[in-house]
Coordinates of C-alpha atoms in Angstrom, one line a residue:
Chain R
X1 CA 40.8 -4.9 38.1
X2 CA 38.6 -7.8 37.0
X3 CA 35.8 -6.4 39.3
X4 CA 36.2 -2.9 37.8
X5 CA 36.0 -4.4 34.3
X6 CA 32.9 -6.3 35.2
X7 CA 31.2 -3.1 36.5
X8 CA 32.3 -1.4 33.3
X9 CA 30.6 -4.1 31.2
X10 CA 27.4 -3.8 33.3
X11 CA 27.4 0.0 32.8
X12 CA 28.1 -0.4 29.1
X13 CA 25.1 -2.8 28.8
X14 CA 22.9 -0.3 30.6
X15 CA 24.0 2.5 28.3
X16 CA 23.2 0.5 25.2
X17 CA 20.0 1.6 23.5
X18 CA 17.4 -1.2 23.6
X19 CA 17.0 -2.8 20.2
X20 CA 13.7 -3.4 18.4
X21 CA 14.5 -7.1 18.7
X22 CA 14.5 -7.0 22.5
X23 CA 12.1 -4.3 23.6
X24 CA 12.4 -3.3 27.2
X25 CA 9.7 -3.7 29.8
X26 CA 6.7 -1.4 29.9
X27 CA 4.1 -0.7 27.2
X28 CA 5.8 -1.3 23.8
X29 CA 4.5 0.2 20.6
X30 CA 6.0 -1.1 17.3
X31 CA 6.1 1.2 14.3
X32 CA 7.8 1.0 10.9
X33 CA 10.6 3.4 10.2
X34 CA 10.8 5.7 13.2
X35 CA 13.4 8.5 13.2
X36 CA 15.1 6.8 16.1
X37 CA 16.3 3.3 15.8
X38 CA 15.6 0.6 18.3
X39 CA 13.2 1.3 21.2
X40 CA 13.2 4.7 22.8
X41 CA 11.4 6.5 25.6
X42 CA 12.9 9.8 24.3
X43 CA 12.0 10.1 20.6
X44 CA 13.6 13.0 18.9
X45 CA 10.4 13.8 16.9
X46 CA 8.3 16.2 18.9
X47 CA 5.0 14.7 17.8
X48 CA 6.2 11.2 18.7
X49 CA 7.4 12.5 22.0
X50 CA 4.1 14.1 22.7
X51 CA 2.3 10.9 21.8
X52 CA 4.5 8.7 24.0
X53 CA 4.3 11.1 26.9
X54 CA 0.5 11.3 26.7
X55 CA 0.1 7.5 26.5
X56 CA 2.5 7.0 29.4
X57 CA 0.5 9.4 31.5
X58 CA -2.8 7.8 30.7
X59 CA -1.6 4.2 31.1
X60 CA 0.4 4.9 34.2
X61 CA 3.4 2.8 33.1
X62 CA 6.5 3.4 31.0
X63 CA 5.9 3.6 27.2
X64 CA 8.5 3.0 24.5
X65 CA 8.3 3.5 20.8
X66 CA 10.1 0.7 18.9
X67 CA 11.3 1.1 15.3
X68 CA 11.3 -1.7 12.8
X69 CA 12.6 -2.0 9.3
X70 CA 9.2 -2.8 7.8
X71 CA 5.6 -3.7 8.7
X72 CA 6.3 -7.4 8.4
X73 CA 8.9 -7.1 11.2
X74 CA 6.5 -5.1 13.3
X75 CA 3.9 -7.9 12.9
X76 CA 6.4 -10.6 13.7
X77 CA 7.4 -8.8 16.9
X78 CA 3.7 -8.5 17.9
X79 CA 3.2 -12.2 17.2
X80 CA 6.2 -13.0 19.4
X81 CA 4.8 -11.1 22.3
X82 CA 7.4 -8.4 22.1
X83 CA 4.9 -5.6 21.5
X84 CA 1.7 -4.5 23.1
X85 CA 0.5 -2.2 20.3
X86 CA 1.5 -2.1 16.6
X87 CA 0.9 0.3 13.8
X88 CA 0.3 -1.9 10.7
X89 CA -0.9 -1.6 7.2
X90 CA -3.3 -4.2 5.8
X91 CA -0.8 -6.4 4.0
X92 CA 1.4 -6.6 7.1
X93 CA -1.6 -7.4 9.3
X94 CA -2.8 -10.4 7.2
X95 CA -0.1 -12.9 8.4
X96 CA -1.0 -12.2 12.1
X97 CA -4.8 -12.0 11.7
X98 CA -5.2 -15.2 13.7
X99 CA -3.6 -13.8 16.8
X100 CA -4.2 -10.1 16.5
X101 CA -6.9 -7.6 15.7
X102 CA -7.2 -3.9 14.9
X103 CA -8.8 -1.7 17.5
X104 CA -8.5 1.7 15.8
X105 CA -8.3 3.1 12.2
X106 CA -7.9 6.6 10.9
X107 CA -11.0 8.7 10.1
X108 CA -10.6 10.5 6.8
X109 CA -12.4 13.7 7.8
X110 CA -15.1 15.1 10.1
X111 CA -18.0 13.5 8.2
X112 CA -16.3 10.5 6.6
X113 CA -15.4 7.4 8.5
X114 CA -15.6 3.8 7.5
X115 CA -19.3 4.1 6.9
X116 CA -21.6 1.1 7.2
X117 CA -23.4 0.9 3.9
X118 CA -25.7 -1.4 2.0
X119 CA -26.4 -2.3 -1.6
X120 CA -30.1 -2.9 -2.2
X121 CA -31.4 -4.8 -5.2
X122 CA -34.7 -6.1 -6.3
X123 CA -35.4 -9.6 -5.1
X124 CA -36.5 -10.6 -8.6
X125 CA -33.1 -9.5 -10.0
X126 CA -31.1 -12.3 -8.5
X127 CA -28.3 -9.9 -7.7
X128 CA -28.0 -10.9 -4.1
X129 CA -24.2 -10.9 -3.5
X130 CA -21.5 -8.4 -4.2
X131 CA -20.1 -10.7 -7.0
X132 CA -23.4 -10.8 -8.7
X133 CA -23.4 -7.0 -8.9
X134 CA -21.0 -7.1 -11.8
X135 CA -22.2 -5.0 -14.7
X136 CA -24.8 -3.2 -12.6
X137 CA -25.8 0.4 -12.9
X138 CA -25.5 1.8 -9.3
X139 CA -27.8 4.4 -7.9
X140 CA -26.4 6.9 -5.3
X141 CA -28.1 9.6 -3.4
X142 CA -25.1 11.9 -2.9
X143 CA -21.6 12.5 -4.2
X144 CA -20.3 13.0 -0.7
X145 CA -17.6 10.5 0.1
X146 CA -19.6 8.9 2.9
X147 CA -22.4 8.1 0.5
X148 CA -20.4 7.4 -2.6
X149 CA -16.7 6.6 -2.6
X150 CA -16.7 4.9 0.8
X151 CA -19.5 2.4 0.0
X152 CA -18.0 1.8 -3.5
X153 CA -14.7 0.9 -1.8
X154 CA -16.5 -1.3 0.6
X155 CA -18.2 -3.1 -2.2
X156 CA -14.9 -3.7 -4.0
X157 CA -13.4 -5.0 -0.8
X158 CA -16.2 -7.5 -0.6
X159 CA -15.6 -8.8 -4.1
X160 CA -17.8 -6.6 -6.3
X161 CA -16.2 -5.8 -9.7
X162 CA -17.0 -2.1 -9.4
X163 CA -15.0 -1.3 -12.5
X164 CA -17.6 -3.2 -14.5
X165 CA -20.3 -0.9 -13.2
X166 CA -22.3 1.1 -15.7
X167 CA -22.5 4.9 -15.4
X168 CA -23.7 5.9 -12.0
X169 CA -27.1 7.4 -11.4
X170 CA -27.5 10.1 -8.8
X171 CA -30.8 10.9 -7.3
X172 CA -32.1 13.3 -4.6
X173 CA -32.5 11.0 -1.7
X174 CA -33.1 7.4 -0.7
X175 CA -36.8 7.5 -1.5
X176 CA -36.0 8.6 -5.1
X177 CA -33.4 6.0 -5.2
X178 CA -35.8 3.2 -4.3
X179 CA -38.2 4.5 -6.9
X180 CA -35.5 4.5 -9.5
X181 CA -34.5 1.0 -8.6
X182 CA -38.1 -0.2 -8.9
X183 CA -38.5 1.6 -12.2
X184 CA -35.5 -0.2 -13.6
X185 CA -33.4 2.9 -13.9
X186 CA -30.6 1.3 -12.0
X187 CA -29.7 -2.2 -10.6
X188 CA -28.4 -1.5 -7.1
X189 CA -29.2 1.3 -4.7
X190 CA -26.1 2.0 -2.7
X191 CA -26.7 4.0 0.5
X192 CA -25.5 4.2 4.0
X193 CA -27.1 1.9 6.6
X194 CA -28.6 5.0 8.2
X195 CA -30.3 5.9 4.9
X196 CA -31.6 2.3 4.6
X197 CA -33.1 2.6 8.0
X198 CA -34.8 5.8 7.1
X199 CA -36.1 4.3 3.9
X200 CA -37.3 0.9 5.1
X201 CA -38.2 1.2 8.8
X202 CA -41.1 3.5 8.4
X203 CA -43.3 5.0 11.0
X204 CA -46.0 2.3 11.1
X205 CA -44.9 -1.2 12.2
X206 CA -47.6 -2.8 10.2
X207 CA -46.4 -1.4 6.9
X208 CA -43.6 -3.2 5.1
X209 CA -41.8 -0.7 3.0
X210 CA -38.9 -2.7 1.4
X211 CA -40.4 -6.1 1.0
X212 CA -39.4 -6.3 -2.6
X213 CA -35.7 -5.6 -2.1
X214 CA -32.8 -7.5 -0.7
X215 CA -29.4 -6.5 0.8
X216 CA -26.8 -7.8 -1.7
X217 CA -24.2 -6.4 0.5
X218 CA -23.7 -4.7 3.9
X219 CA -20.4 -3.7 5.3
X220 CA -17.6 -1.2 5.8
X221 CA -14.5 -0.8 3.7
X222 CA -11.4 -2.6 4.8
X223 CA -9.2 -0.5 7.0
X224 CA -6.0 0.0 5.1
X225 CA -4.0 0.9 8.3
X226 CA -4.7 0.5 11.9
X227 CA -3.6 0.2 15.5
X228 CA -3.4 -3.5 16.3
X229 CA -3.2 -5.5 19.5
X230 CA -2.9 -9.1 20.3
X231 CA -6.2 -11.0 20.9
X232 CA -5.0 -12.0 24.3
X233 CA -4.9 -8.4 25.6
X234 CA -7.5 -8.1 28.4
X235 CA -10.7 -6.5 27.3
X236 CA -10.5 -3.6 29.7
X237 CA -7.0 -2.8 28.5
X238 CA -8.1 -2.9 24.9
X239 CA -11.0 -0.5 25.6
X240 CA -8.8 1.8 27.6
X241 CA -6.5 2.1 24.5
X242 CA -9.6 2.8 22.4
X243 CA -10.9 5.4 24.9
X244 CA -7.5 7.2 25.0
X245 CA -6.9 7.2 21.2
X246 CA -10.3 8.3 20.0
X247 CA -9.9 11.6 21.9
X248 CA -6.2 12.1 21.1
X249 CA -6.9 14.7 18.4
X250 CA -8.8 16.8 21.1
X251 CA -6.7 16.1 24.1
X252 CA -3.2 16.1 22.6
X253 CA -3.5 17.5 19.1
X254 CA 0.3 18.0 18.9
X255 CA 0.6 14.2 19.0
X256 CA -1.7 13.6 16.1
X257 CA 0.7 14.4 13.3
X258 CA 2.9 11.5 14.4
X259 CA 0.1 8.9 14.2
X260 CA -1.4 10.5 11.1
X261 CA 1.9 10.2 9.3
X262 CA 2.3 6.6 10.3
X263 CA -1.3 5.7 9.5
X264 CA -1.3 7.3 6.1
X265 CA -3.6 10.2 6.8
X266 CA -6.8 11.1 8.7
X267 CA -7.9 13.6 11.3
X268 CA -8.8 11.3 14.1
X269 CA -9.1 7.7 15.1
X270 CA -12.3 5.6 15.1
X271 CA -12.8 2.3 16.8
X272 CA -12.9 -0.8 14.6
X273 CA -14.5 -4.2 14.5
X274 CA -12.1 -7.1 14.9
X275 CA -12.3 -8.0 11.2
X276 CA -11.8 -4.5 10.0
X277 CA -8.4 -5.2 8.3
X278 CA -9.5 -8.6 6.8
X279 CA -10.5 -7.8 3.3
X280 CA -14.1 -8.8 2.7
X281 CA -14.7 -10.1 6.2
X282 CA -17.7 -9.1 8.3
Chain S
X1 CA -42.0 -0.3 34.9
X2 CA -44.0 2.5 36.4
X3 CA -45.7 4.9 34.0
X4 CA -44.1 8.3 33.8
X5 CA -46.0 11.0 35.4
X6 CA -45.8 14.7 34.6
X7 CA -43.5 16.2 37.1
X8 CA -43.8 19.9 37.8
X9 CA -40.8 22.1 38.2
X10 CA -41.5 22.7 41.9
X11 CA -41.3 19.0 42.5
X12 CA -37.8 18.7 41.3
X13 CA -36.1 21.6 43.1
X14 CA -32.7 20.7 44.6
X15 CA -34.1 19.8 48.0
X16 CA -36.1 17.1 46.5
X17 CA -33.8 15.8 43.8
X18 CA -33.5 12.5 45.5
X19 CA -37.2 12.1 45.5
X20 CA -37.4 12.8 41.8
X21 CA -34.6 10.4 41.1
X22 CA -35.5 7.6 43.4
X23 CA -39.2 7.8 44.1
X24 CA -40.5 8.5 40.7
X25 CA -38.6 5.9 38.7
X26 CA -36.2 3.9 40.6
X27 CA -36.8 1.1 38.3
X28 CA -37.0 -2.1 40.1
X29 CA -36.2 -4.1 37.0
X30 CA -33.0 -2.2 36.6
X31 CA -31.9 -2.1 40.2
X32 CA -32.2 -5.9 40.2
X33 CA -29.6 -6.1 37.5
X34 CA -26.3 -5.9 39.1
X35 CA -22.8 -7.2 38.5
X36 CA -22.0 -10.8 38.1
X37 CA -18.6 -10.2 39.6
X38 CA -18.3 -9.6 43.3
X39 CA -16.7 -6.3 44.4
X40 CA -14.2 -8.0 46.6
X41 CA -12.2 -9.0 43.5
X42 CA -11.6 -5.4 42.4
X43 CA -8.2 -3.9 42.4
X44 CA -6.6 -0.7 41.1
X45 CA -9.0 1.8 39.5
X46 CA -11.8 -0.6 39.7
X47 CA -11.5 -0.8 43.5
X48 CA -11.2 3.0 43.6
X49 CA -14.4 3.5 41.6
X50 CA -16.2 0.6 43.2
X51 CA -19.3 0.7 41.1
X52 CA -20.6 2.4 38.0
X53 CA -23.9 4.3 38.6
X54 CA -25.5 5.6 35.4
X55 CA -28.2 8.2 35.4
X56 CA -30.7 8.4 32.5
X57 CA -33.7 10.6 31.9
X58 CA -36.7 9.5 30.1
X59 CA -36.1 12.4 27.7
X60 CA -37.0 10.7 24.4
X61 CA -39.0 7.7 25.3
X62 CA -38.9 5.8 28.6
X63 CA -38.9 2.3 27.3
X64 CA -36.3 3.1 24.6
X65 CA -34.1 4.7 27.2
X66 CA -34.6 1.7 29.4
X67 CA -33.7 -0.8 26.7
X68 CA -30.6 1.2 25.8
X69 CA -29.2 1.4 29.3
X70 CA -30.1 -2.2 30.2
X71 CA -28.0 -3.4 27.3
X72 CA -25.2 -1.0 28.2
X73 CA -25.4 -2.2 31.8
X74 CA -24.6 -5.8 30.9
X75 CA -22.0 -4.8 28.4
X76 CA -20.1 -2.4 30.7
X77 CA -20.3 -4.8 33.6
X78 CA -18.6 -7.4 31.5
X79 CA -15.8 -5.1 30.5
X80 CA -15.2 -3.1 33.6
X81 CA -15.9 -5.8 36.1
X82 CA -17.8 -3.2 38.1
X83 CA -21.3 -3.5 39.5
X84 CA -23.3 -1.4 37.1
X85 CA -26.6 0.2 38.1
X86 CA -28.9 2.4 36.1
X87 CA -31.2 5.0 37.6
X88 CA -33.8 6.6 35.5
X89 CA -35.3 9.9 36.7
X90 CA -38.5 11.4 35.5
X91 CA -36.8 14.7 34.6
X92 CA -33.5 16.1 33.9
X93 CA -33.0 17.9 37.2
X94 CA -33.0 14.6 39.1
X95 CA -30.0 13.3 37.1
X96 CA -28.2 16.7 37.3
X97 CA -28.5 16.9 41.1
X98 CA -27.5 13.2 41.6
X99 CA -24.5 13.8 39.4
X100 CA -23.6 17.0 41.3
X101 CA -23.7 15.2 44.6
X102 CA -21.5 12.4 43.5
X103 CA -24.2 9.8 43.4
X104 CA -23.6 9.0 39.7
X105 CA -20.5 8.4 37.6
X106 CA -22.1 8.6 34.2
X107 CA -25.2 10.0 32.6
X108 CA -26.8 10.9 29.4
X109 CA -28.5 14.3 29.2
X110 CA -29.3 17.0 26.7
X111 CA -27.0 19.9 26.0
X112 CA -29.0 22.3 28.2
X113 CA -29.1 19.9 31.1
X114 CA -25.3 19.5 30.7
X115 CA -25.0 23.3 30.7
X116 CA -26.9 23.4 34.0
X117 CA -24.7 20.7 35.4
X118 CA -21.6 22.5 34.3
X119 CA -22.7 25.7 36.0
X120 CA -23.2 23.8 39.2
X121 CA -20.2 21.4 39.1
X122 CA -17.7 23.2 37.0
X123 CA -15.0 20.9 35.6
X124 CA -16.1 18.0 37.8
X125 CA -18.4 17.1 34.9
X126 CA -17.5 16.8 31.3
X127 CA -19.1 15.6 28.1
X128 CA -17.2 12.7 26.7
X129 CA -19.2 11.1 24.0
X130 CA -22.2 11.9 21.7
X131 CA -23.9 10.1 18.8
X132 CA -22.8 10.8 15.2
X133 CA -25.0 9.8 12.3
X134 CA -23.9 7.4 9.5
X135 CA -23.5 10.5 7.3
X136 CA -21.3 12.1 9.9
X137 CA -23.7 14.7 11.2
X138 CA -23.9 15.1 15.0
X139 CA -26.8 17.3 15.6
X140 CA -30.6 17.3 16.1
X141 CA -33.5 19.7 15.9
X142 CA -36.3 21.2 17.8
X143 CA -39.6 20.9 16.0
X144 CA -42.8 22.9 16.6
X145 CA -45.5 20.3 16.2
X146 CA -49.3 20.8 15.9
X147 CA -52.1 18.4 15.2
X148 CA -52.7 17.8 11.5
X149 CA -56.3 18.7 11.7
X150 CA -55.6 22.1 13.4
X151 CA -55.6 25.3 11.4
X152 CA -52.0 26.2 12.3
X153 CA -49.6 26.3 9.4
X154 CA -46.9 28.7 10.6
X155 CA -45.5 29.7 13.9
X156 CA -47.3 33.1 13.4
X157 CA -50.6 31.2 13.6
X158 CA -49.7 30.2 17.1
X159 CA -49.6 33.8 18.4
X160 CA -51.6 33.8 21.6
X161 CA -52.2 30.1 21.6
X162 CA -51.1 27.5 24.2
X163 CA -47.7 25.8 24.0
X164 CA -46.2 22.8 25.8
X165 CA -42.5 22.9 26.7
X166 CA -40.8 19.8 27.8
X167 CA -38.6 20.8 30.8
X168 CA -36.5 23.8 31.8
X169 CA -33.5 21.6 31.3
X170 CA -34.5 20.4 27.8
X171 CA -32.5 21.7 24.9
X172 CA -34.9 20.9 22.1
X173 CA -38.0 21.2 24.2
X174 CA -37.2 24.5 25.8
X175 CA -33.9 26.3 25.6
X176 CA -33.0 26.1 21.9
X177 CA -36.4 27.0 20.4
X178 CA -36.8 29.9 22.7
X179 CA -33.3 31.2 21.7
X180 CA -34.2 30.7 18.1
X181 CA -37.5 32.6 18.4
X182 CA -35.7 35.5 20.0
X183 CA -33.2 35.5 17.0
X184 CA -36.3 35.9 14.8
X185 CA -37.6 38.8 16.9
X186 CA -40.3 36.8 18.8
X187 CA -40.3 36.9 22.5
X188 CA -41.4 33.4 23.5
X189 CA -42.7 34.7 26.9
X190 CA -45.2 37.0 25.3
X191 CA -45.8 35.4 21.9
X192 CA -47.8 32.4 23.2
X193 CA -50.9 32.9 25.2
X194 CA -50.1 30.3 27.8
X195 CA -47.3 27.8 28.3
X196 CA -46.6 24.9 30.5
X197 CA -44.1 22.2 31.2
X198 CA -45.1 18.7 30.3
X199 CA -42.2 17.0 32.1
X200 CA -40.9 14.9 29.2
X201 CA -41.0 14.5 25.4
X202 CA -43.4 11.6 25.6
X203 CA -45.7 13.5 27.9
X204 CA -45.6 16.4 25.5
X205 CA -46.8 14.2 22.6
X206 CA -49.6 12.7 24.7
X207 CA -50.6 16.2 26.0
X208 CA -50.9 17.4 22.4
X209 CA -52.8 14.4 21.4
X210 CA -55.2 15.0 24.3
X211 CA -55.8 18.6 23.3
X212 CA -54.0 20.1 26.3
X213 CA -51.8 22.2 24.1
X214 CA -52.2 23.8 20.7
X215 CA -48.5 23.0 19.9
X216 CA -45.4 21.5 21.5
X217 CA -41.7 21.9 21.0
X218 CA -40.2 18.4 20.6
X219 CA -37.0 16.7 19.7
X220 CA -36.7 15.7 16.0
X221 CA -33.7 13.7 14.7
X222 CA -32.5 11.2 12.1
X223 CA -32.8 13.8 9.3
X224 CA -33.1 17.4 8.5
X225 CA -36.0 19.8 7.8
X226 CA -35.3 19.2 4.1
X227 CA -35.2 15.4 4.3
X228 CA -37.7 15.0 7.0
X229 CA -37.1 13.3 10.4
X230 CA -37.1 9.6 11.3
X231 CA -36.3 9.5 15.0
X232 CA -37.4 11.4 18.1
X233 CA -40.3 10.9 20.5
X234 CA -43.1 11.3 17.9
X235 CA -41.5 8.7 15.6
X236 CA -40.8 6.3 18.4
X237 CA -44.3 6.5 19.6
X238 CA -45.6 6.0 16.1
X239 CA -43.6 2.8 15.6
X240 CA -45.1 1.5 18.8
X241 CA -48.6 2.2 17.4
X242 CA -49.3 4.8 20.1
X243 CA -49.8 7.7 17.6
X244 CA -50.0 8.2 13.9
X245 CA -47.4 10.4 12.3
X246 CA -50.1 11.6 9.8
X247 CA -52.0 13.0 12.7
X248 CA -49.3 15.6 13.3
X249 CA -47.6 18.4 11.4
X250 CA -44.2 20.1 11.9
X251 CA -44.6 23.8 11.2
X252 CA -41.3 25.2 12.3
X253 CA -37.8 23.9 13.3
X254 CA -34.8 25.2 15.1
X255 CA -31.3 23.7 14.9
X256 CA -29.2 21.7 14.5
X257 CA -27.9 21.6 18.1
X258 CA -25.1 19.3 19.2
X259 CA -26.3 15.8 20.1
X260 CA -27.0 15.0 23.7
X261 CA -23.8 14.2 25.5
X262 CA -22.9 11.3 27.6
X263 CA -21.3 13.0 30.6
X264 CA -18.9 11.7 33.2
X265 CA -17.6 12.7 36.6
X266 CA -14.0 13.8 36.0
X267 CA -13.0 13.2 39.5
X268 CA -13.2 9.4 38.9
X269 CA -9.9 7.6 37.9
X270 CA -8.8 8.5 34.4
X271 CA -8.4 4.8 33.6
X272 CA -12.0 4.3 34.4
X273 CA -13.1 7.2 32.2
X274 CA -10.9 5.9 29.3
X275 CA -12.2 2.3 29.6
X276 CA -15.8 3.4 29.7
X277 CA -15.4 5.8 26.8
X278 CA -13.6 3.1 24.7
X279 CA -16.2 0.5 25.5
X280 CA -19.1 2.7 24.7
X281 CA -17.6 4.0 21.5
X282 CA -16.6 0.5 20.2
X283 CA -20.0 -1.0 20.5
X284 CA -21.2 0.4 17.2
X285 CA -18.5 -1.4 15.4
X286 CA -18.2 -4.6 17.4
X287 CA -21.9 -5.4 17.8
X288 CA -23.9 -3.4 15.2
X289 CA -27.0 -5.5 15.8
X290 CA -27.1 -4.8 19.5
X291 CA -26.5 -1.1 18.6
X292 CA -29.7 -1.1 16.6
X293 CA -31.6 -3.2 19.2
X294 CA -31.0 -0.6 21.8
X295 CA -32.6 2.0 19.6
X296 CA -29.7 3.7 18.0
X297 CA -29.5 4.6 14.3
X298 CA -28.0 2.0 12.0
X299 CA -24.5 3.0 11.0
X300 CA -24.2 5.7 13.5
X301 CA -21.4 5.7 16.0
X302 CA -20.1 7.8 18.9
X303 CA -17.6 10.6 18.7
X304 CA -15.6 12.1 21.6
X305 CA -16.9 15.4 22.8
X306 CA -15.4 18.2 24.9
X307 CA -16.8 21.1 27.0
X308 CA -16.0 23.4 24.1
X309 CA -18.6 21.6 21.9
X310 CA -21.3 22.7 24.3
X311 CA -20.1 26.2 25.2
X312 CA -22.7 27.8 22.9
X313 CA -25.4 25.9 24.8
X314 CA -23.9 27.1 28.1
X315 CA -24.0 30.7 26.8
X316 CA -27.5 30.2 25.5
X317 CA -28.7 29.0 28.9
X318 CA -27.0 32.0 30.7
X319 CA -28.8 34.3 28.3
X320 CA -32.1 32.5 28.8
X321 CA -31.8 32.9 32.6
X322 CA -30.8 36.6 32.2
X323 CA -33.9 37.2 30.0
X324 CA -36.2 35.5 32.5
X325 CA -34.8 37.6 35.3
X326 CA -35.0 40.8 33.4
X327 CA -38.5 40.4 32.0
X328 CA -40.6 37.7 33.7
X329 CA -43.6 38.5 31.6
X330 CA -44.9 35.0 31.7
X331 CA -43.5 32.0 33.4
X332 CA -44.4 28.6 32.2
X333 CA -46.6 26.7 34.6
X334 CA -46.6 23.1 35.5
X335 CA -48.7 20.5 33.7
X336 CA -51.1 21.3 31.0
X337 CA -52.1 24.7 29.8
X338 CA -55.7 23.7 29.2
X339 CA -57.8 22.2 32.0

């Protein structure tokens, strides 16, 4: 009788769903507010199931999705070594920034990612940091997000008081922008790093094209959400996750709605630098 | 590094692909750079793959290509733990044939070269990454270039004149501009007086400079016909002081066409493919200075690609071959058009 009761207890324990506090073995992904509580290998949401199955096939090991009450709990579980991958927003990431890093962030649309941009000012202006751009009149070469809103957000993330900016000046291209800057029609030419290279590199190595300007800022906007791993994850494993996820929208499009919903939007995932979720960090 | 030589089409037929790959440019500098980690430590997918052999053509500029792959070689060795070797061929066909015979795991090639590889290898080869500009565009152009002191101002002015193509497997230097000309009602086989293959983009520029051609089709990137271009063989050579941009004029463009893909053998372990793709794509974000140092545009990155992205190029190549078979009015010769 006692033996039967013991077997019953063991069976009962095996039947209990794993809780988020004690994730089972395998590759564990922590996410806030899943439809299913605890950790599950059989999520009820079809997109979540497609994502889990795809990842399991590519990693070659069991994958479970673990639900937590909030981002802080996800971050804590990552810190405690109970998770291998976590979906976090920027505020939840901050407390674990010493032991973890983002590896992927959502891409807004086909032509808009976390664009690397610069703010160019005249050397003589003394406006050589984002903070010193307060009250400036910015010059842009396009109203497209990649050349306008994204760099503006990046500047704000790096400490520029963009709300104090004077009315924006839009010009045809980077060459017209530099001319406007030199003519005093604006105080900072804000362009993508690609445009800066086109503008300043030139075709003749002997000719210095931008000797009178300085980069007051260079950077990308802070990623507001991302897929985060512990810093002690082996490099090859980290890049494997990057390689799988950047093509997820092509290879398993039915899984994307799940991640898009949890990441707050986007059409695909782009790799990130380690400091991508640390506001104002390069 | 050995200087590139103009390689004629007959020299790089399938039976001599090994020669084109190994003999022409089996760069000693590169082959000396191997893994720091001994193969005996490999396990799992690493043991299955054994090594990572990368094929590169000197499509844009040989030294730029070399620098790019040397940097990738060290980077990928560190991440994968695999011995990484880079083989640079003088023309596209050498890389295609080496890939088809399983001698390479990874290569960068133009869309037309991929289309050729796809026709030969089927799904054993797949594009998996391509460059994307800071502004999000992912295409480049073919430019018809003449010397600035020539009388040619439009493509019509070149009727009956000599033209340099790059290579049968070049997208911007052969396939795409010929397709675009046909779309405009011009038969490229009868429009020009004489045509020839230069063997590479750099060779085309030098041949134009030396007066061997009246015009050349060449890659142009880092911009649009409206904004002007900033990258491509002509601009790379200009920055090195080899030519002056002001000595040349673009009189016609075709494009954009999808950026040259990095292709991979799909019969290698999936984990290997994923790690390699992730590592290559992350570099733009994790080490932007190295990204620029290896000749890639500031702020650009890599995006994942699929076979569907290049299906139009595959169809274009099929149509080109059908046209050539149907009306072989003039076949491009090897080397220069003018003695």
